[in-house]
Structure formats: structure tokens, C-alpha cells
C-alpha positions as semicolon CSV with decimal commas, in nm:
position;residue;x (nm);y (nm);z (nm)
1;M;0,470;1,395;0,141
2;A;0,141;1,184;-0,030
3;Y;0,041;0,936;0,144
4;T;-0,175;0,597;-0,043
5;T;-0,495;0,519;0,176
6;N;-0,624;0,194;0,186
7;V;-0,351;-0,092;0,045
8;I;-0,290;-0,451;0,163
9;V;0,010;-0,408;0,404
10;A;0,077;-0,802;0,466
11;I;-0,059;-1,157;0,427
12;V;-0,092;-1,418;0,679
13;T;-0,180;-1,781;0,586
14;V;-0,237;-2,153;0,722
15;A;-0,350;-2,219;0,388
16;P;0,006;-2,138;0,111
17;E;-0,193;-2,317;-0,176
18;K;-0,473;-1,967;-0,165
19;I;-0,182;-1,690;-0,224
20;S;0,033;-1,606;-0,484
21;A;0,357;-1,464;-0,507
22;G;0,340;-1,115;-0,497
23;T;0,503;-0,778;-0,418
24;I;0,333;-0,803;-0,082
25;P;0,507;-0,967;0,214
26;I;0,364;-1,285;0,317
27;F;0,389;-1,416;0,622
28;Y;0,274;-1,823;0,698
29;E;0,185;-2,005;1,021
30;D;0,141;-2,375;1,067
31;S;-0,199;-2,277;1,342
32;L;-0,459;-1,994;1,286
33;E;-0,403;-1,915;1,592
34;E;-0,054;-1,814;1,527
35;A;-0,173;-1,687;1,225
36;E;-0,417;-1,459;1,394
37;Q;-0,110;-1,345;1,693
38;T;0,138;-1,207;1,390
39;A;-0,107;-1,057;1,187
40;L;-0,185;-0,874;1,512
41;T;0,165;-0,862;1,589
42;V;0,192;-0,730;1,209
43;S;-0,098;-0,496;1,261
44;R;0,035;-0,331;1,579
45;I;0,374;-0,226;1,383
46;T;0,232;-0,104;1,054
47;R;-0,070;0,071;1,278
48;G;-0,238;-0,135;1,003
49;V;-0,629;-0,350;1,071
50;V;-0,644;-0,652;1,020
51;H;-0,920;-0,831;0,800
52;S;-0,982;-1,212;0,752
53;L;-1,109;-1,387;0,507
54;E;-1,241;-1,629;0,628
55;N;-1,012;-1,909;0,470
56;G;-0,719;-1,942;0,610
57;V;-0,613;-1,590;0,522
58;L;-0,563;-1,283;0,713
59;I;-0,525;-0,983;0,557
60;I;-0,380;-0,624;0,699
61;A;-0,480;-0,310;0,567
62;K;-0,432;0,056;0,611
63;H;-0,736;0,266;0,550
């Protein structure tokens, strides 16, 4: 089985205007605190790492 590295697993945001539709799952939250909790939960499930873009957008990536 081949594994791909360095992929974005999901996006979590409080700023939907900064995200365009695509094939990656996007989670919209009302507050940054909720977004951080969702990102942490998704990262644990997927064994990914959370990265903040410092603009209300968090990405979960697998390296």
C-alpha cells in the first residue's frame, strides 16, 4: 500500500469567506475556541497535526 505524505486532511474555520470549496472537509465554527477544539478532535482521530494560519483558519495536516 502506498502512502501519501504532507496532505491536508481538513480545514476548521471561523472565517468562511477565507475558504473556497474543494474536496477537503471544512468545519465551520462560531468561535475560535470551538474551532480549536474541533481541530484538536479531528487531528486526534486522523493522527494529524493542527496548524493555525493566524487568520481564523486552522488546517489539519498529515506529515
